[in-house]
Coordinates of C-alpha atoms and ligand atoms in Angstrom, one line a residue:
M1 CA -3.2 -27.8 -7.2
R2 CA -5.7 -25.4 -5.7
I3 CA -5.1 -22.0 -4.1
A4 CA -7.9 -20.6 -2.1
D5 CA -10.0 -23.4 -3.6
V6 CA -9.3 -22.2 -7.2
D7 CA -7.7 -24.7 -9.7
V8 CA -4.3 -23.3 -10.8
M9 CA -4.9 -24.9 -14.3
D10 CA -8.0 -22.8 -14.7
L11 CA -6.0 -19.7 -13.8
K12 CA -3.5 -20.6 -16.5
K13 CA -6.2 -21.0 -19.1
K14 CA -7.9 -17.7 -18.1
Y15 CA -4.9 -15.5 -17.6
G16 CA -1.8 -17.1 -19.1
T17 CA 1.7 -17.2 -17.7
P18 CA 3.8 -15.9 -16.1
L19 CA 1.1 -15.1 -13.5
Y20 CA 1.3 -13.7 -10.0
I21 CA -1.4 -15.3 -7.9
Y22 CA -2.4 -14.0 -4.4
D23 CA -4.3 -16.0 -1.9
I24 CA -6.5 -13.3 -0.4
D25 CA -7.9 -15.5 2.4
H26 CA -4.3 -15.9 3.6
L27 CA -3.6 -12.2 3.1
K28 CA -6.6 -11.1 5.2
K29 CA -5.6 -13.6 7.9
N30 CA -2.1 -12.0 8.1
M31 CA -3.6 -8.5 8.3
D32 CA -6.1 -9.6 11.0
G33 CA -3.3 -11.4 12.9
Y34 CA -1.2 -8.3 13.4
L35 CA -4.3 -6.1 14.0
N36 CA -5.6 -8.5 16.7
Y37 CA -2.4 -9.2 18.5
F38 CA -0.5 -5.9 18.3
K39 CA -2.6 -4.3 21.1
S40 CA -2.0 -2.8 24.5
N41 CA -4.1 -1.5 27.3
D42 CA -1.4 1.1 28.2
F43 CA -0.9 2.9 24.9
D44 CA -2.4 3.1 21.4
T45 CA -1.1 0.8 18.7
E46 CA -1.0 1.1 15.0
V47 CA -0.2 -1.4 12.3
L48 CA 1.0 0.1 9.0
Y49 CA 1.2 -2.0 5.9
A50 CA 4.6 -1.2 4.2
S51 CA 3.2 -0.8 0.7
K52 CA 6.6 -1.0 -1.0
A53 CA 6.3 -4.8 -0.6
F54 CA 3.3 -4.9 -3.0
S55 CA 1.6 -1.7 -3.8
V56 CA -1.4 -2.1 -6.1
K57 CA -4.8 -0.5 -5.7
E58 CA -6.6 -3.7 -4.9
V59 CA -4.3 -4.6 -2.0
L60 CA -4.6 -1.1 -0.6
R61 CA -8.4 -1.4 -0.8
I62 CA -8.1 -4.5 1.4
A63 CA -5.7 -2.8 3.8
K64 CA -8.2 0.1 4.0
E65 CA -11.2 -2.1 4.6
K66 CA -9.2 -3.9 7.4
G67 CA -8.5 -0.6 9.1
M68 CA -4.8 -0.7 8.6
S69 CA -2.5 2.3 8.3
L70 CA 0.0 2.7 5.5
D71 CA 3.7 3.3 5.0
C72 CA 4.4 5.1 1.7
V73 CA 7.8 6.0 0.4
S74 CA 7.2 7.9 -2.9
L75 CA 4.8 10.0 -4.8
G76 CA 3.8 6.9 -6.7
E77 CA 2.9 5.0 -3.6
L78 CA 1.0 8.1 -2.2
Y79 CA -0.8 8.5 -5.4
T80 CA -1.9 4.9 -5.4
A81 CA -3.3 5.4 -1.9
K82 CA -5.0 8.6 -3.0
K83 CA -6.7 6.7 -5.9
V84 CA -8.3 4.3 -3.6
E85 CA -9.3 7.1 -1.2
F86 CA -7.1 5.8 1.6
D87 CA -7.4 8.1 4.6
F88 CA -4.2 10.2 4.4
S89 CA -4.3 10.8 8.2
K90 CA -3.3 7.1 8.5
I91 CA -0.3 7.4 6.2
Y92 CA 3.3 7.6 7.4
F93 CA 5.4 9.1 4.6
H94 CA 9.0 7.8 4.5
G95 CA 12.1 8.3 2.4
N96 CA 15.6 9.7 2.7
N97 CA 15.3 12.1 -0.2
K98 CA 11.7 13.2 -0.5
T99 CA 11.4 15.7 -3.3
R100 CA 9.7 19.1 -2.9
E101 CA 6.9 17.7 -5.2
E102 CA 6.4 14.7 -2.9
L103 CA 6.4 16.8 0.3
E104 CA 3.9 19.3 -1.3
F105 CA 1.6 16.4 -2.3
A106 CA 1.8 14.8 1.1
I107 CA 1.3 18.0 3.1
G108 CA -1.4 19.2 0.6
N109 CA -3.3 16.0 1.2
N110 CA -2.9 16.2 5.0
V111 CA -0.7 13.2 5.4
G112 CA -0.8 11.9 9.0
I113 CA 2.9 11.8 9.8
I114 CA 6.1 12.6 7.8
V115 CA 9.0 10.4 8.9
V116 CA 11.9 12.9 8.6
D117 CA 15.2 11.5 7.6
N118 CA 17.6 14.5 7.9
F119 CA 17.9 18.2 8.7
M120 CA 17.7 19.5 5.1
E121 CA 14.4 17.6 4.7
L122 CA 13.1 19.2 7.8
E123 CA 14.0 22.7 6.5
A124 CA 12.1 21.9 3.3
I125 CA 9.1 20.8 5.4
E126 CA 9.3 23.9 7.5
D127 CA 9.3 26.1 4.4
I128 CA 6.2 24.3 2.9
A129 CA 4.4 24.4 6.3
N130 CA 5.1 28.1 6.6
N131 CA 3.8 28.8 3.1
K132 CA 0.7 26.8 3.6
K133 CA 0.3 27.9 7.2
K134 CA -0.4 24.3 8.0
N135 CA 0.6 22.1 10.9
V136 CA 2.7 19.1 9.9
N137 CA 3.2 16.2 12.3
I138 CA 6.6 14.6 12.0
I139 CA 8.6 11.8 13.6
I140 CA 12.4 11.6 13.3
R141 CA 14.0 8.5 11.8
I142 CA 16.7 7.5 14.1
N143 CA 19.6 5.2 13.2
S144 CA 19.5 3.3 16.5
G145 CA 22.8 1.5 15.7
V146 CA 21.0 -1.9 15.8
S147 CA 21.3 -3.6 12.5
A148 CA 20.0 -7.0 11.7
H149 CA 20.7 -9.4 8.9
T150 CA 18.5 -12.4 8.9
H151 CA 19.6 -14.5 11.9
K152 CA 22.1 -12.1 13.4
F153 CA 22.0 -8.6 14.8
I154 CA 24.7 -6.2 15.9
V155 CA 24.4 -3.1 18.0
T156 CA 26.5 0.0 17.3
S157 CA 27.2 -0.9 13.7
H158 CA 26.2 0.8 10.6
I159 CA 26.7 4.3 11.8
D160 CA 27.1 5.5 8.2
S161 CA 23.7 4.2 7.0
K162 CA 22.0 6.4 4.5
F163 CA 18.9 6.3 6.6
G164 CA 18.1 8.3 9.7
V165 CA 20.2 10.3 12.1
L166 CA 22.2 9.3 15.1
Y167 CA 20.8 10.2 18.5
K168 CA 22.4 13.4 19.9
S169 CA 24.5 13.9 16.8
E170 CA 25.0 17.4 15.4
E171 CA 22.3 16.7 12.8
Y172 CA 19.9 15.5 15.4
N173 CA 20.5 18.5 17.7
K174 CA 19.9 20.9 14.8
M175 CA 16.7 19.2 14.0
L176 CA 15.4 19.6 17.5
E177 CA 16.4 23.2 17.5
L178 CA 14.5 23.8 14.3
I179 CA 11.5 22.1 15.7
A180 CA 11.6 24.2 18.9
N181 CA 11.6 27.4 16.8
S182 CA 8.9 26.3 14.3
N183 CA 5.3 27.3 14.5
F184 CA 4.0 24.6 12.3
I185 CA 6.2 21.5 12.7
K186 CA 4.8 19.3 15.5
F187 CA 7.3 16.7 16.8
K188 CA 5.6 13.5 17.6
G189 CA 8.3 10.9 18.1
F190 CA 10.8 8.5 16.6
H191 CA 11.1 5.8 14.0
S192 CA 13.6 3.1 13.5
H193 CA 13.8 0.3 11.0
I194 CA 16.6 -2.2 11.4
G195 CA 16.5 -4.4 8.4
S196 CA 14.4 -6.9 6.6
Q197 CA 13.7 -10.7 6.6
I198 CA 14.8 -10.8 10.3
F199 CA 14.2 -13.8 12.5
D200 CA 15.8 -12.6 15.7
L201 CA 13.3 -11.0 17.9
E202 CA 16.1 -9.8 20.2
A203 CA 17.1 -7.3 17.5
F204 CA 13.7 -5.7 17.5
R205 CA 13.7 -5.7 21.3
A206 CA 17.1 -3.9 21.3
A207 CA 15.9 -1.3 18.9
L208 CA 12.7 -0.7 20.9
V209 CA 14.6 -0.3 24.2
K210 CA 16.8 2.3 22.5
L211 CA 13.8 4.3 21.2
I212 CA 12.3 4.2 24.7
G213 CA 15.6 5.5 26.0
Y214 CA 15.5 8.4 23.6
A215 CA 11.8 9.2 24.4
K216 CA 12.9 9.9 28.0
D217 CA 14.2 13.3 26.9
F218 CA 10.7 14.5 26.3
S219 CA 7.9 15.3 28.7
E220 CA 5.0 14.6 26.3
P221 CA 4.1 10.9 25.4
L222 CA 5.6 10.1 22.0
I223 CA 4.8 7.9 19.1
L224 CA 7.4 5.2 18.6
N225 CA 7.5 3.4 15.3
I226 CA 9.8 0.3 15.2
G227 CA 9.5 -0.4 11.5
G228 CA 9.0 -3.7 9.7
G229 CA 11.3 -6.5 8.8
F230 CA 9.7 -9.6 10.2
G231 CA 11.0 -12.7 8.4
V232 CA 9.0 -15.1 6.3
R233 CA 9.4 -18.7 5.1
Y234 CA 10.9 -18.9 1.6
T235 CA 12.3 -22.4 2.0
S236 CA 12.6 -25.0 4.8
E237 CA 15.8 -23.2 5.9
D238 CA 13.6 -20.4 7.2
S239 CA 11.7 -20.5 10.5
P240 CA 9.7 -17.3 10.9
I241 CA 8.3 -16.2 14.2
P242 CA 4.4 -16.2 14.1
F243 CA 2.9 -12.7 14.2
D244 CA 1.2 -13.3 17.5
V245 CA 4.6 -14.0 19.1
V246 CA 6.2 -11.0 17.3
S247 CA 3.4 -8.7 18.4
Q248 CA 3.2 -9.9 22.0
T249 CA 6.9 -9.8 22.5
L250 CA 7.1 -6.2 21.3
I251 CA 4.2 -5.1 23.3
N252 CA 5.5 -6.9 26.4
T253 CA 9.0 -5.4 25.9
A254 CA 7.4 -1.9 25.7
H255 CA 5.4 -2.5 28.9
E256 CA 8.4 -3.7 30.8
E257 CA 10.7 -1.0 29.6
L258 CA 8.2 1.8 30.1
A259 CA 7.5 0.6 33.7
K260 CA 11.3 0.5 34.4
E261 CA 11.7 4.0 33.1
N262 CA 8.4 5.3 34.6
L263 CA 7.5 6.6 31.2
K264 CA 4.4 6.8 29.1
I265 CA 4.1 6.7 25.3
Q266 CA 1.3 7.8 23.1
K267 CA 1.5 5.0 20.6
L268 CA 3.6 2.1 19.4
C269 CA 3.7 1.3 15.6
I270 CA 5.0 -1.5 13.5
E271 CA 5.1 -1.5 9.7
P272 CA 5.3 -5.0 8.3
G273 CA 5.3 -5.4 4.5
R274 CA 6.9 -8.8 3.6
S275 CA 5.3 -10.7 6.4
I276 CA 1.8 -9.6 5.2
V277 CA 2.1 -10.4 1.5
A278 CA 5.1 -12.7 0.8
E279 CA 3.6 -16.1 1.7
C280 CA 0.3 -15.3 0.1
G281 CA 2.0 -14.9 -3.3
Y282 CA 2.8 -17.6 -5.9
T283 CA 4.2 -17.2 -9.4
L284 CA 3.1 -19.5 -12.1
Y285 CA 5.3 -20.2 -15.1
E286 CA 5.2 -22.5 -18.1
I287 CA 8.2 -24.7 -18.8
G288 CA 9.6 -24.2 -22.3
Y289 CA 12.7 -26.0 -23.1
I290 CA 14.7 -28.4 -21.0
K291 CA 18.5 -28.6 -21.5
K292 CA 21.3 -30.8 -20.1
T293 CA 24.8 -29.4 -19.9
P294 CA 27.8 -31.6 -18.7
N295 CA 27.0 -30.7 -15.0
K296 CA 23.5 -29.3 -15.0
M297 CA 20.0 -29.8 -16.0
Y298 CA 17.9 -26.7 -16.8
Y299 CA 14.2 -26.2 -16.8
F300 CA 13.6 -22.9 -18.7
I301 CA 10.6 -20.9 -17.7
D302 CA 8.7 -18.1 -19.5
G303 CA 9.5 -15.5 -16.9
G304 CA 12.6 -14.9 -14.7
M305 CA 14.5 -12.0 -13.2
T306 CA 12.0 -9.5 -14.8
D307 CA 9.2 -10.8 -12.5
N308 CA 11.5 -11.8 -9.6
I309 CA 14.8 -10.0 -9.3
R310 CA 15.4 -11.3 -5.8
P311 CA 17.5 -14.4 -6.6
A312 CA 19.8 -12.4 -8.9
L313 CA 20.0 -9.4 -6.6
Y314 CA 20.2 -11.0 -3.1
Q315 CA 20.8 -14.7 -3.9
A316 CA 17.4 -15.3 -2.5
K317 CA 16.2 -18.9 -2.3
Y318 CA 12.8 -20.2 -3.4
D319 CA 10.9 -23.5 -3.4
A320 CA 8.9 -24.8 -6.4
D321 CA 6.7 -27.6 -7.6
I322 CA 5.5 -28.8 -11.0
I323 CA 1.8 -28.6 -11.1
G324 CA 0.1 -32.0 -11.1
K325 CA 3.4 -33.7 -10.1
E326 CA 3.6 -32.5 -6.5
N327 CA 3.6 -36.1 -5.3
E328 CA 5.9 -37.6 -8.0
P329 CA 9.4 -38.6 -7.0
K330 CA 11.8 -35.7 -7.2
V331 CA 14.4 -37.4 -9.4
N332 CA 16.1 -34.4 -11.1
K333 CA 18.5 -31.9 -9.6
V334 CA 17.6 -28.9 -11.8
T335 CA 18.3 -25.2 -12.2
V336 CA 15.2 -23.2 -13.0
A337 CA 16.3 -20.5 -15.3
G338 CA 14.5 -17.5 -16.8
K339 CA 14.5 -16.3 -20.4
C340 CA 16.6 -13.1 -20.1
C341 CA 19.9 -12.7 -21.8
E342 CA 21.8 -12.8 -18.5
S343 CA 23.6 -15.8 -17.1
G344 CA 22.5 -14.7 -13.6
D345 CA 18.8 -15.0 -14.6
L346 CA 18.3 -18.1 -12.4
I347 CA 15.3 -18.3 -10.3
I348 CA 16.3 -21.5 -8.3
E349 CA 19.6 -23.3 -8.4
D350 CA 19.9 -27.0 -7.7
I351 CA 16.4 -27.9 -6.6
M352 CA 15.1 -31.5 -6.7
L353 CA 12.1 -31.7 -9.0
P354 CA 10.2 -34.4 -10.8
E355 CA 10.7 -35.3 -14.4
A356 CA 9.1 -32.5 -16.5
K357 CA 8.2 -31.9 -20.1
S358 CA 7.7 -28.8 -22.1
G359 CA 4.3 -27.2 -21.4
D360 CA 4.3 -28.3 -17.7
L361 CA 3.6 -25.5 -15.3
L362 CA 6.0 -24.6 -12.5
I363 CA 5.0 -22.7 -9.5
T364 CA 7.3 -20.8 -7.1
Y365 CA 6.2 -20.1 -3.6
T366 CA 6.4 -17.0 -1.3
T367 CA 6.7 -14.5 -4.2
G368 CA 4.2 -12.0 -2.9
A369 CA 6.6 -9.4 -1.5
Y370 CA 9.1 -7.4 -3.6
G371 CA 8.3 -9.5 -6.7
Y372 CA 5.7 -7.6 -8.7
S373 CA 6.9 -4.4 -6.9
M374 CA 10.5 -4.9 -8.2
S375 CA 9.5 -6.2 -11.6
S376 CA 11.1 -4.7 -14.7
N377 CA 10.7 -4.6 -18.5
Y378 CA 14.3 -5.7 -19.1
N379 CA 14.6 -7.4 -22.5
K380 CA 11.3 -5.7 -23.1
A381 CA 9.5 -8.4 -21.1
L382 CA 5.9 -7.7 -20.4
T383 CA 4.8 -7.4 -16.8
P384 CA 2.7 -10.4 -15.9
A385 CA -0.9 -10.1 -14.7
V386 CA -1.8 -10.3 -11.0
V387 CA -4.8 -12.4 -10.0
F388 CA -6.4 -12.5 -6.5
V389 CA -8.1 -15.7 -5.5
E390 CA -10.4 -16.0 -2.5
G391 CA -13.0 -18.5 -1.4
G392 CA -13.0 -20.4 -4.7
K393 CA -13.2 -17.2 -6.9
D394 CA -10.7 -15.4 -8.9
K395 CA -10.4 -11.7 -9.7
L396 CA -8.0 -9.8 -11.9
A397 CA -6.1 -7.2 -9.9
V398 CA -3.6 -6.1 -12.5
K399 CA -3.9 -6.8 -16.3
R400 CA -1.0 -8.3 -18.2
Q401 CA 1.0 -5.5 -19.9
T402 CA 0.5 -5.4 -23.7
L403 CA 3.1 -4.7 -26.3
D404 CA 1.5 -1.4 -27.1
E405 CA 1.6 -0.4 -23.5
L406 CA 5.2 -1.3 -23.4
L407 CA 5.9 1.3 -26.1
E408 CA 3.3 3.8 -25.2
R409 CA 5.7 6.4 -23.7
E410 CA 8.3 6.1 -26.4
I411 CA 8.3 8.8 -29.0
Ligands
LLP501 N1 9.5 0.3 7.1 C1 10.6 0.8 6.5 C2 11.1 2.1 6.8 C3 11.3 0.0 5.5 O1 12.4 0.6 4.9 C4 10.8 -1.2 5.1 C5 11.5 -2.0 4.1 C6 9.7 -1.7 5.8 C7 9.1 -1.0 6.8 C8 9.1 -3.1 5.5 O2 10.0 -4.1 5.7 P1 9.5 -5.6 5.5 O3 8.5 -5.9 6.6 O4 8.8 -5.8 4.2 O5 10.7 -6.4 5.7 N2 13.7 -5.4 -1.6 C9 14.2 -6.1 -0.4 C10 13.6 -5.6 0.8 C11 13.8 -4.1 1.1 C12 13.1 -3.6 2.3 C13 13.1 -2.2 2.4 N3 12.5 -1.6 3.5 C14 13.9 -7.6 -0.6 O6 13.3 -8.0 -1.6 O7 14.3 -8.4 0.2

């Protein structure tokens, strides 16, 4: 098997397993796809990469080179961006409980926009802005009431979400009052994010229509950010919508709705994470032991929930192949299990795979989002290396953790 024209066996020899592999040709195509299609003649557009999906310096360098903007949600993500000299004016800083330290860092580094979640956060920003005598651009995160879970969406649900404020609620009104009386806080617009791994474009359209409705209260053209959440293909059960269709649908919805309302906006933003990095990512494992129980057959791999928590946490499904046996008959119904001391440490349950032997390599697909970024050292597992492959060449993006690094913070 080759990824971006690099032999996977060579990667195994060079970097060992488990190994995260990213096809950078594919990654760049995804970034370009959004950047090229998410455009309008009527208003500015901005595509933010939601770095929580996979935040390492090397991927941020690519995002920067492509001219993308960035969504950061913590001091750690801001700091990673700082280390690659990402233009902070292109960063939107998110989070429902930003600490004083985080806000000071963001404002001190002239972050482009703070996406404010609640009234108390706004008070903290006002205090910092006053102390620093510095203008701070903010948008308000709105709970639009649209919530989407994969194939379904519901309006007027989820009013108690921990994220955002409800339009015209007491909290919302207090925020607008504070903004009106502030010298340094500059209100720029609204943000809404309705969920993740969503396939139903109607849900995004519904949220966008709501935001445009809220923007009618203001005379100046606002920034509307409709978040991320565009679904990807993990298995054949998933049918994601291509980014040109997603982009054009959202832009067209905005055009139609703005014309109907006779309204102008300054900018429309989206912040995809998963749909940029998920399908470019693969995880390579070595099969250790194979075991049969009365009703099951297990292929044990040298990683598991420590490098991919998603199956255990969300019952997420994945596809896999045995390297070199992609075209062999899939004769065994197996469960691919990790090496953690947890019975829930199963990466794939009941998948048909060819006969395998110890030492074979197993690859899982679509592991590029929320895999490395949610990895852990449970059972003192070492975080795998991350390698980028592009045009027949490989490049180490993150070194494999060593045992000494694992203990380096322990007294
Ligand atoms: N914007 C905001 C405000 C978000 O909260 C998120 C994701 C995104 C953008 C990017 O969403 P995406 O395009 O990646 O779906 N750990 C979960 C996903 C959590 C998503 C959290 N927020 C998973 O592995 O499925």
